[in-house]
Short mmCIF file of C-alpha atoms in Angstrom, two decimals:
data_model
loop_
_atom_site.label_atom_id
_atom_site.label_comp_id
_atom_site.label_asym_id
_atom_site.label_seq_id
_atom_site.Cartn_x
_atom_site.Cartn_y
_atom_site.Cartn_z
CA MET A 1 87.16 120.97 97.86
CA ASN A 2 83.34 121.33 99.13
CA HIS A 3 82.61 124.30 100.85
CA ARG A 4 79.13 125.38 100.34
CA PHE A 5 76.43 123.08 101.88
CA SER A 6 73.91 120.66 99.84
CA ILE A 7 70.50 120.57 100.00
CA LEU A 8 68.40 117.54 99.55
CA ALA A 9 65.37 117.64 98.85
CA ILE A 10 62.29 114.94 98.82
CA THR A 11 60.82 114.71 95.90
CA THR A 12 57.36 115.35 95.97
CA MET A 13 58.83 119.00 97.43
CA LEU A 14 61.37 119.32 94.91
CA CYS A 15 59.36 122.41 92.94
CA GLY A 16 58.95 124.29 95.95
CA VAL A 17 61.53 125.03 96.81
CA ALA A 18 63.23 128.37 95.38
CA MET A 19 66.71 128.09 94.37
CA MET A 20 65.44 125.50 91.54
CA SER A 21 65.73 126.50 88.74
CA GLY A 22 63.38 124.75 85.37
CA CYS A 23 61.74 122.99 87.78
CA THR A 24 59.05 121.15 86.18
CA LYS A 25 56.09 119.24 86.78
CA ASP A 26 57.20 116.12 84.03
CA ASP A 27 60.72 117.04 86.01
CA ALA A 28 59.69 115.83 88.93
CA ASP A 29 56.88 113.41 87.89
CA GLY A 30 60.10 111.33 86.26
CA LEU A 31 62.54 111.01 89.85
CA PRO A 32 61.13 107.89 91.51
CA ASP A 33 58.33 107.07 94.26
CA GLY A 34 60.75 107.58 97.84
CA SER A 35 63.92 109.14 95.88
CA ILE A 36 65.82 111.59 97.29
CA GLU A 37 66.95 114.87 95.19
CA ILE A 38 69.82 115.64 95.21
CA PHE A 39 71.07 118.97 93.90
CA ALA A 40 74.44 118.91 91.07
CA GLU A 41 75.47 121.85 89.15
CA GLY A 42 73.22 123.42 86.81
CA SER A 43 70.28 122.60 88.37
CA GLY A 44 70.67 125.25 90.93
CA SER A 45 72.81 128.44 93.27
CA GLU A 46 74.19 125.12 95.41
CA VAL A 47 76.38 122.73 94.04
CA LYS A 48 77.53 118.93 95.70
CA THR A 49 81.23 120.52 96.20
CA THR A 50 83.96 123.31 94.63
CA VAL A 51 86.95 124.29 95.21
CA ASN A 52 88.69 127.36 94.42
CA GLY A 53 84.90 128.51 92.27
CA THR A 54 85.80 125.60 90.43
CA SER A 55 82.32 122.69 90.47
CA VAL A 56 82.24 119.49 91.15
CA LYS A 57 79.32 117.72 89.68
CA TRP A 58 78.22 114.20 90.99
CA VAL A 59 78.54 111.38 88.75
CA ALA A 60 76.72 108.33 88.70
CA GLY A 61 77.10 105.64 91.03
CA ASP A 62 77.88 108.04 94.27
CA LYS A 63 76.97 107.24 97.59
CA VAL A 64 75.07 108.48 99.69
CA ARG A 65 73.85 106.88 102.77
CA ILE A 66 69.99 107.49 104.67
CA ASN A 67 67.95 106.34 107.32
CA GLY A 68 71.05 103.35 107.28
CA ASP A 69 70.86 102.30 103.59
CA GLU A 70 72.79 103.36 100.89
CA GLY A 71 71.44 104.84 98.59
CA THR A 72 73.41 105.32 94.62
CA VAL A 73 72.74 108.32 92.87
CA THR A 74 71.60 108.74 89.10
CA GLN A 75 70.98 110.68 86.51
CA GLY A 76 66.55 111.33 86.43
CA SER A 77 65.07 114.13 83.65
CA GLY A 78 67.28 117.13 82.45
CA SER A 79 69.94 117.99 84.46
CA HIS A 80 68.66 116.17 87.96
CA TRP A 81 69.81 113.76 89.58
CA TYR A 82 68.89 111.86 92.41
CA ALA A 83 69.65 108.79 95.04
CA ALA A 84 67.81 105.76 95.33
CA LYS A 85 67.78 102.85 97.38
CA ASP A 86 69.23 100.93 96.33
CA GLY A 87 67.56 96.93 96.64
CA GLY A 88 64.09 98.73 95.55
CA GLY A 89 61.72 100.84 98.00
CA SER A 90 62.12 103.92 99.47
CA PHE A 91 64.09 105.88 101.98
CA VAL A 92 62.07 106.87 105.04
CA THR A 93 61.56 110.96 105.47
CA SER A 94 58.08 110.66 108.05
CA THR A 95 60.43 110.60 110.97
CA GLU A 96 63.80 112.22 111.72
CA PHE A 97 67.08 111.26 108.68
CA ASN A 98 69.94 111.17 108.43
CA SER A 99 72.42 111.33 106.02
CA PHE A 100 76.11 111.34 104.73
CA TYR A 101 77.79 111.80 101.40
CA PRO A 102 79.92 109.43 100.11
CA ASP A 103 78.80 106.18 101.43
CA ILE A 104 82.46 104.72 102.53
CA ILE A 105 82.39 107.30 105.96
CA ALA A 106 78.93 106.46 107.80
CA THR A 107 79.36 102.60 109.96
CA ALA A 108 75.86 100.71 110.66
CA GLU A 109 75.99 101.93 114.10
CA GLY A 110 74.92 105.45 113.65
CA ALA A 111 74.19 105.38 110.63
CA GLY A 112 70.70 103.32 111.18
CA ASN A 113 69.28 104.59 113.86
CA LEU A 114 66.45 107.32 113.12
CA THR A 115 66.28 108.96 117.15
CA THR A 116 70.15 108.81 117.64
CA THR A 117 71.32 111.69 118.36
CA SER A 118 75.01 111.18 117.27
CA ALA A 119 76.58 108.91 114.90
CA THR A 120 80.33 106.65 114.88
CA VAL A 121 82.54 107.63 111.27
CA VAL A 122 85.68 106.20 110.14
CA PHE A 123 87.69 108.80 107.88
CA PRO A 124 89.96 106.63 106.01
CA SER A 125 93.56 107.29 105.36
CA HIS A 126 93.59 106.25 101.37
CA TYR A 127 91.18 107.99 99.19
CA GLY A 128 90.79 107.58 95.37
CA SER A 129 90.15 110.38 93.05
CA SER A 130 89.83 110.67 89.09
CA PHE A 131 90.17 114.43 87.15
CA ASP A 132 87.51 115.00 85.27
CA GLY A 133 89.53 117.54 82.87
CA ASP A 134 91.06 120.17 85.29
CA ASN A 135 88.94 119.59 87.97
CA GLN A 136 89.60 116.85 91.10
CA VAL A 137 86.71 114.61 91.84
CA LEU A 138 87.23 113.82 95.65
CA SER A 139 84.71 114.73 97.64
CA LEU A 140 85.06 116.10 101.54
CA PRO A 141 83.16 113.56 103.73
CA MET A 142 80.02 115.92 104.77
CA ALA A 143 76.72 114.42 107.98
CA ALA A 144 72.97 116.42 107.59
CA ARG A 145 70.23 115.62 109.87
CA SER A 146 65.92 116.19 109.19
CA GLU A 147 63.61 117.04 111.11
CA ALA A 148 59.77 114.22 109.78
CA ASN A 149 59.06 115.50 106.62
CA ALA A 150 61.18 118.07 106.68
CA THR A 151 61.74 119.64 102.82
CA GLY A 152 65.15 119.91 102.37
CA VAL A 153 68.40 119.37 104.03
CA LYS A 154 71.49 120.92 104.44
CA PHE A 155 74.88 118.45 104.52
CA LYS A 156 77.85 119.85 106.92
CA HIS A 157 81.28 119.09 106.37
CA LEU A 158 83.05 116.52 108.90
CA SER A 159 86.66 117.37 107.33
CA ALA A 160 89.05 119.73 106.41
CA GLY A 161 91.26 119.94 103.59
CA ILE A 162 94.81 120.79 102.10
CA ASN A 163 95.20 122.26 98.70
CA VAL A 164 98.83 121.22 97.19
CA ASN A 165 100.01 122.77 94.20
CA VAL A 166 101.99 120.63 92.40
CA LYS A 167 104.71 122.35 89.51
CA ASN A 168 106.44 120.97 87.48
CA THR A 169 109.66 123.19 87.34
CA PHE A 170 112.15 120.94 84.84
CA THR A 171 113.96 122.55 81.46
CA ASN A 172 114.13 119.58 79.54
CA ASP A 173 110.77 119.48 77.99
CA THR A 174 110.33 116.05 81.28
CA VAL A 175 106.27 115.59 81.96
CA LEU A 176 105.65 114.37 85.34
CA TYR A 177 103.29 111.51 85.84
CA LEU A 178 101.38 112.26 88.96
CA ASP A 179 100.74 108.73 91.15
CA SER A 180 99.43 110.36 94.31
CA VAL A 181 99.64 112.92 97.13
CA SER A 182 100.36 112.39 101.43
CA VAL A 183 99.68 114.96 103.96
CA THR A 184 102.07 113.57 107.33
CA SER A 185 101.17 115.56 110.53
CA GLY A 186 104.06 114.48 113.08
CA SER A 187 100.89 114.97 116.76
CA VAL A 188 98.16 114.18 116.15
CA ASN A 189 95.57 111.94 113.73
CA LEU A 190 93.98 113.09 110.65
CA CYS A 191 92.43 109.70 110.01
CA GLY A 192 90.39 106.76 111.91
CA GLN A 193 86.96 106.85 114.53
CA ALA A 194 85.59 110.24 114.72
CA SER A 195 81.95 110.80 116.49
CA VAL A 196 79.32 113.10 114.96
CA GLY A 197 76.63 114.88 116.16
CA LEU A 198 73.27 114.90 114.46
CA SER A 199 71.17 116.46 117.40
CA THR A 200 70.72 119.64 114.89
CA SER A 201 69.26 119.59 111.57
CA ASP A 202 71.74 121.81 109.28
CA VAL A 203 74.92 121.85 112.08
CA PRO A 204 75.69 118.41 112.59
CA THR A 205 79.62 119.02 114.62
CA VAL A 206 82.94 116.34 115.38
CA SER A 207 84.40 115.90 118.45
CA ALA A 208 87.74 114.62 118.71
CA THR A 209 88.93 112.04 116.30
CA GLY A 210 89.30 108.66 117.11
CA THR A 211 92.43 105.75 117.31
CA GLY A 212 93.23 106.69 113.25
CA SER A 213 96.76 107.33 111.03
CA LYS A 214 98.71 109.65 111.33
CA THR A 215 98.62 110.42 107.26
CA VAL A 216 95.57 110.78 104.44
CA THR A 217 96.94 109.76 100.87
CA VAL A 218 94.99 110.43 97.66
CA TYR A 219 95.44 108.01 94.76
CA PHE A 220 95.27 109.14 90.87
CA SER A 221 93.12 106.34 89.26
CA SER A 222 95.37 106.90 86.40
CA PRO A 223 98.51 109.29 86.79
CA VAL A 224 98.40 112.85 85.76
CA ALA A 225 100.45 114.39 82.85
CA LEU A 226 102.18 117.22 83.91
CA ALA A 227 103.96 119.14 81.44
CA VAL A 228 106.71 121.83 82.51
CA ASN A 229 105.40 124.90 83.53
CA ALA A 230 101.82 122.77 84.12
CA GLU A 231 100.40 123.59 87.57
CA LYS A 232 98.12 120.99 88.66
CA CYS A 233 95.54 121.77 92.60
CA VAL A 234 95.55 118.21 94.30
CA GLN A 235 92.96 118.56 97.97
CA VAL A 236 93.37 116.04 100.73
CA PRO A 237 91.15 115.87 102.77
CA VAL A 238 92.16 115.67 106.90
CA ILE A 239 90.04 115.89 110.51
CA PRO A 240 91.92 117.13 112.55
CA SER A 241 91.99 116.12 115.52
CA SER A 242 92.83 119.34 117.64
CA THR A 243 93.28 122.87 117.64
CA ASP A 244 96.26 122.89 115.85
CA LEU A 245 98.31 120.23 112.87
CA GLY A 246 101.11 120.81 114.08
CA THR A 247 104.39 119.96 111.88
CA VAL A 248 102.50 118.91 108.52
CA THR A 249 105.03 117.04 106.17
CA ILE A 250 103.72 116.71 101.94
CA ARG A 251 104.56 114.07 99.85
CA VAL A 252 103.61 114.01 95.90
CA TYR A 253 104.10 110.37 94.09
CA THR A 254 105.54 110.05 90.66
CA HIS A 255 107.01 108.68 88.25
CA LEU A 256 108.01 108.65 84.29
CA ALA A 257 106.37 107.03 81.69
CA PRO A 258 106.98 105.20 79.16
CA VAL A 259 110.56 104.09 82.11
CA ALA A 260 109.60 100.92 83.69
CA TYR A 261 109.18 100.90 87.25
CA GLY A 262 112.29 98.73 87.99
CA SER A 263 114.66 101.30 86.93
CA MET A 264 112.42 104.98 87.10
CA GLU A 265 113.66 107.55 88.18
CA VAL A 266 110.66 110.05 91.22
CA PHE A 267 110.61 113.06 92.41
CA THR A 268 109.50 113.95 95.97
CA PHE A 269 107.67 117.28 96.49
CA GLU A 270 108.30 117.50 100.38
CA LYS A 271 107.55 120.37 102.20
CA SER A 272 107.76 120.65 106.83
CA LYS A 273 104.58 124.30 107.32
CA THR A 274 105.08 124.35 111.01
CA SER A 275 101.93 128.03 110.33
CA PHE A 276 98.98 125.97 109.27
CA GLY A 277 97.21 126.50 112.49
CA ALA A 278 93.79 125.20 112.79
CA LEU A 279 91.60 124.51 109.94
CA GLY A 280 88.20 125.11 110.51
CA ARG A 281 85.70 122.27 109.06
CA ASN A 282 84.85 124.17 106.08
CA GLU A 283 87.83 125.52 105.68
CA VAL A 284 90.61 124.94 102.81
CA LYS A 285 94.25 126.31 102.93
CA ALA A 286 95.79 128.06 101.07
CA SER A 287 98.40 126.20 99.36
CA PRO A 288 101.44 125.57 100.73
CA GLU A 289 104.90 126.35 99.07
CA ILE A 290 106.66 123.40 98.24
CA ALA A 291 110.05 122.83 96.78
CA ILE A 292 111.17 119.89 94.03
CA VAL A 293 113.86 117.79 95.47
CA ARG A 294 115.50 114.40 93.33
CA GLY A 295 115.60 111.62 94.50
CA GLY A 296 113.61 108.63 95.53
CA ALA A 297 113.67 107.38 99.16
CA ASP A 298 110.92 107.49 100.52
CA VAL A 299 109.25 105.54 97.30
CA THR A 300 109.19 101.79 98.95
CA PRO A 301 108.89 99.14 96.74
CA SER A 302 105.01 98.52 97.84
CA VAL A 303 104.54 102.58 96.75
CA LYS A 304 106.20 101.33 92.79
CA GLY A 305 104.12 98.04 92.89
CA ALA A 306 101.18 98.93 94.02
CA PHE A 307 97.85 97.39 93.61
CA SER A 308 94.28 98.38 94.48
CA VAL A 309 91.77 96.35 95.57
CA SER A 310 88.76 98.85 95.99
CA PRO A 311 88.60 102.98 94.86
CA THR A 312 90.44 104.38 97.83
CA THR A 313 93.05 101.19 99.42
CA ARG A 314 95.71 100.11 97.06
CA VAL A 315 98.00 96.75 98.61
CA SER A 316 101.74 95.15 97.52
CA PHE A 317 101.78 91.62 97.73
CA SER A 318 104.34 89.86 100.24
CA GLN A 319 107.70 88.33 98.65
CA GLY A 320 106.80 85.42 97.94
CA ASN A 321 103.49 82.04 99.60
CA LEU A 322 103.10 82.09 102.81
CA GLN A 323 104.77 78.88 104.47
CA HIS A 324 105.88 77.80 107.74
CA ASP A 325 108.97 75.78 109.15
CA GLY A 326 107.29 74.13 112.05
CA GLU A 327 108.86 77.12 113.98
CA THR A 328 107.94 80.80 112.59
CA TRP A 329 105.66 82.71 109.57
CA GLU A 330 108.14 82.89 106.79
CA PHE A 331 107.54 83.62 102.09
CA ALA A 332 109.28 81.69 100.13
CA THR A 333 112.22 82.91 98.55
CA ASN A 334 110.42 83.39 95.64
CA GLN A 335 107.02 84.16 93.95
CA TYR A 336 107.20 80.83 92.04
CA ASP A 337 108.18 79.13 95.07
CA ASN A 338 104.71 77.04 95.72
CA GLY A 339 105.35 77.80 99.55
CA GLY A 340 102.50 75.97 101.94
CA LEU A 341 99.13 74.68 102.02
CA PHE A 342 97.24 75.12 105.11
CA THR A 343 93.01 75.33 106.81
CA TRP A 344 91.57 78.33 106.44
CA ASN A 345 92.60 81.68 109.10
CA SER A 346 92.49 84.00 108.09
CA GLU A 347 94.71 85.78 111.02
CA SER A 348 97.16 89.33 110.58
CA ARG A 349 100.60 88.23 110.69
CA THR A 350 103.23 90.19 111.93
CA ILE A 351 106.09 88.54 109.79
CA GLY A 352 110.02 91.20 109.06
CA GLY A 353 108.06 93.30 111.14
CA ALA A 354 105.45 94.15 108.68
CA THR A 355 101.40 93.23 109.26
CA TRP A 356 100.60 91.27 106.50
CA ARG A 357 96.76 90.18 105.58
CA MET A 358 94.53 87.82 103.18
CA MET A 359 92.54 89.80 101.04
CA THR A 360 89.05 89.94 101.29
CA SER A 361 87.07 87.68 98.59
CA THR A 362 85.74 91.35 97.88
CA GLU A 363 88.96 92.48 96.80
CA TRP A 364 90.22 89.97 95.01
CA ASP A 365 87.16 90.68 92.97
CA TYR A 366 88.44 93.83 92.37
CA LEU A 367 92.04 93.00 91.63
CA LEU A 368 90.79 90.89 88.86
CA PHE A 369 88.00 92.79 87.77
CA GLY A 370 87.19 95.77 88.83
CA ARG A 371 90.97 97.49 88.04
CA SER A 372 91.17 99.32 84.81
CA GLY A 373 93.84 98.02 82.25
CA PRO A 374 96.36 94.94 82.64
CA ARG A 375 95.42 93.19 85.28
CA PHE A 376 96.07 89.49 85.09
CA ALA A 377 97.43 86.26 81.96
CA LYS A 378 98.53 82.97 82.28
CA ALA A 379 101.97 82.06 82.03
CA ARG A 380 104.76 78.89 82.52
CA LEU A 381 108.11 81.10 84.15
CA MET A 382 111.28 79.01 84.21
CA ASP A 383 109.76 76.07 81.61
CA GLU A 384 108.61 74.59 85.02
CA HIS A 385 106.26 76.93 87.35
CA GLN A 386 102.84 78.18 85.67
CA GLY A 387 100.85 80.62 87.51
CA VAL A 388 99.24 83.41 86.58
CA ILE A 389 100.65 86.92 87.03
CA LEU A 390 99.50 90.08 88.22
CA LEU A 391 100.31 92.96 86.99
CA PRO A 392 100.07 96.40 89.87
CA ASP A 393 98.22 99.57 88.23
CA HIS A 394 99.74 101.08 85.66
CA TYR A 395 102.28 98.51 84.95
CA VAL A 396 104.76 99.52 81.94
CA HIS A 397 105.50 96.34 80.10
CA PRO A 398 109.67 95.79 79.68
CA ALA A 399 111.64 97.33 76.38
CA GLY A 400 112.03 94.30 74.62
CA LEU A 401 110.28 91.91 75.71
CA ALA A 402 108.28 90.46 74.14
CA ALA A 403 103.95 91.65 75.22
CA ILE A 404 101.45 89.91 77.60
CA GLU A 405 99.40 87.25 75.95
CA GLY A 406 95.57 86.88 77.26
CA VAL A 407 95.89 90.16 79.20
CA ASN A 408 92.48 90.13 81.66
CA GLU A 409 91.07 86.82 79.89
CA THR A 410 89.13 83.96 81.81
CA GLY A 411 89.13 81.51 79.72
CA ASN A 412 91.44 78.04 77.85
CA VAL A 413 94.52 80.11 78.48
CA SER A 414 97.35 77.81 78.22
CA TRP A 415 100.34 79.19 80.73
CA ASN A 416 102.64 78.84 77.73
CA ALA A 417 100.41 81.65 76.05
CA ASN A 418 103.35 83.79 77.89
CA LYS A 419 107.06 81.83 78.55
CA TYR A 420 109.69 84.12 80.28
CA THR A 421 113.45 83.01 81.53
CA ALA A 422 114.95 83.83 84.47
CA ALA A 423 116.71 87.27 83.64
CA GLN A 424 112.57 88.09 80.98
CA TRP A 425 110.69 87.11 84.97
CA ALA A 426 113.43 88.81 86.67
CA GLN A 427 112.77 92.35 84.53
CA MET A 428 109.19 92.32 85.32
CA GLU A 429 109.01 91.35 88.95
CA ALA A 430 111.23 94.94 89.25
CA ALA A 431 108.52 95.66 87.18
CA GLY A 432 106.24 95.74 89.82
CA ALA A 433 104.33 92.26 88.06
CA VAL A 434 103.34 89.70 90.87
CA PHE A 435 103.01 85.41 90.13
CA LEU A 436 100.85 83.35 91.63
CA PRO A 437 101.84 79.46 90.71
CA ALA A 438 99.51 76.67 91.18
CA ALA A 439 100.36 74.79 93.29
CA GLY A 440 97.30 72.90 94.05
CA TYR A 441 95.31 71.92 97.23
CA SER A 442 95.78 69.77 99.97
CA GLY A 443 94.63 66.29 97.74
CA GLY A 444 94.40 67.56 94.74
CA ALA A 445 96.94 67.43 92.08
CA SER A 446 100.03 69.73 92.19
CA GLY A 447 101.11 72.67 89.01
CA ALA A 448 97.72 71.50 87.53
CA GLN A 449 95.57 74.78 89.85
CA GLY A 450 95.48 77.46 91.91
CA TYR A 451 94.12 77.97 95.43
CA TYR A 452 94.13 80.99 97.07
CA TRP A 453 92.59 81.85 99.92
CA SER A 454 89.99 84.82 100.81
CA SER A 455 90.40 86.30 103.96
CA SER A 456 85.51 86.26 103.84
CA PRO A 457 84.44 83.17 105.71
CA TYR A 458 80.64 81.78 103.31
CA ASN A 459 79.25 79.37 105.88
CA ASN A 460 81.55 76.06 106.70
CA GLN A 461 83.54 77.07 104.28
CA ALA A 462 85.62 79.91 102.66
CA TYR A 463 86.26 81.87 99.75
CA ARG A 464 89.11 81.26 97.49
CA PHE A 465 90.74 82.69 93.75
CA TYR A 466 90.81 79.66 91.81
CA PHE A 467 92.67 80.09 88.40
CA SER A 468 93.53 76.53 86.10
CA GLU A 469 94.59 76.67 81.90
CA THR A 470 90.64 76.83 81.52
CA GLU A 471 88.50 78.79 84.58
CA LEU A 472 89.78 82.36 87.06
CA THR A 473 87.46 83.34 89.31
CA ALA A 474 87.85 85.20 92.79
CA SER A 475 84.54 84.02 94.19
CA ASN A 476 85.60 79.92 94.52
CA ALA A 477 83.67 78.27 97.38
CA GLN A 478 85.85 75.68 99.36
CA ASP A 479 84.63 73.81 102.90
CA GLN A 480 87.87 75.73 105.58
CA THR A 481 89.27 72.47 105.73
CA TYR A 482 91.39 71.69 103.44
CA GLY A 483 94.47 73.21 102.04
CA CYS A 484 95.27 76.56 99.80
CA SER A 485 97.99 78.28 98.83
CA VAL A 486 98.00 81.93 100.79
CA ARG A 487 99.67 84.66 99.84
CA LEU A 488 99.45 88.04 101.76
CA VAL A 489 99.42 91.91 101.25
CA LYS A 490 99.75 95.19 103.66
CA GLU A 491 98.91 98.15 103.25
CA ALA A 492 100.73 100.24 100.55
CA ASN A 493 101.36 103.88 102.24
#
C-alpha cells in the first residue's frame, strides 16, 4: 500500500523540480501542453504507492480526476508519466485545483468545484486487483489540493490499509488459487461516502464515514497461484469511521483449479482480532496471524459463480428470468424458462429476502466484452431451448464435456454449435454458467432472438442486450413500451 506522498508537477515546471533526475528540455517538450506530470518509479525518489518498500508503478490507463475532469495516465518520453485531459483540452492550473486518485472514488459534486474546501467521495466496497510479479497493483485512495499556479501538489492518503499475509501450509503439494480477500468489521463502516477537507494544499482530511458497508473485498482479475509454503501479502484498503475498528474478521477465498466450481474444495482463512486499534490514514497494519480451516460454509453460490461487470464489481445472476404471477414478482424455476416480457422499469426489487437489480448498459458491455477469458457462447439446451450461455470469471469447463464452440463470437454462430442434454447442462450450471433463453419480445417471434433490458435509459428508449444467431450486442436501444426479458443480478459479496 501507499505510504509516501506522490507529487504532481505542472508540465512547464518539470525541470525546476529538484527531485527529478535526468530531466531534459526534450523530455519536457515531449509532454502535451496542459498535461500534468505524475512521478513514477525511476523518475524520482517518490512513487505512486509503496508497500513494505516495494514500489507500484503508474500504468497506462490509470484514471486521475483533476478539477472535476478525468485524466488518463500515459507514458511519455523516457520514464515520464503524465495525465492528459480525456476528450482534449487542458487542465486549469491558473486557479486552485484539487485532484483524486483513483478516479473511481471521486464524485462530480466536490471534485468539480474549483473553489470548494471540501469534497464528497465514495470509497468502494469492491476493489479490482491484479498482481505484477509479486507486487499487488492496488492503490490506497488519495486526494490533493493545490494553490493557483503551484509548482506541484502533494497527495494525501484518505484511507488506511490492512496487510493480509496468506500462506499455503498444505503438505501434499496442493496449489491454492486465491480468488478474493475480505475484511469485515462488526461495528463500523469500512467504506461508503465520506467528506474530504481540502482547505490546505498538502494535508487533506477525512471526516467520519457515512452510510456504507462493513465489508471491503479485493477481487483478483485472475486466480493467484500459491504453492505449498509460498506466501502472498494482500493489501485491503479500509476507511475507518471511528478511532477503533473493533473486531475484524478476515477471509481469503480460494478454489482449486482445474476442479469445476460445482465440486471444488474451498478453504477459508479466518481470524478475528480485537487489538488492531486506531488506524492512521497513512498506516498499513502488520499482517495478522491467520489460521487455515477446511470448509466452505462462508462461500455462497454468488461467489462461486461471480461475474465481473466492471473492474471493481462482481455480481451473481438470479436463478431464472423475472416473471409475475399476477400478485408477486418471482424468478422462473429454470434458467432456460422464458419468464415474462415487461415494459422498461429500472427499479430494484426485493425477492426472496435479497435485493436484485438490472445491470446498466455499461455493465452488460463489460460483462460481454471487457472481461478476459471465455465470456459467452450460443447454445441449444435439450433440443428446444436456444439462447446464450454466460460464463463466470475463472470458469472451469466440466471434465468429459466437449469444448465450447464459438466462444466470444458475436457473428453468425448457430444455436446448434453447442448442444447440451439436461444432465450436461446441470454440470455446467453447477460450474457457474448462466443461460439466457431467446424469449423474443412483445410483438416479436419468441425463440428467434433474445432481448434483455438494461437499467440505462436513452431518451424515450432504453438500452438492452440483444442476440440472435447472426448478432450479439450490449447496446441495442428500443422504445420503453416494448416488452422484453429481464434477468436480475445482486452483488457477489
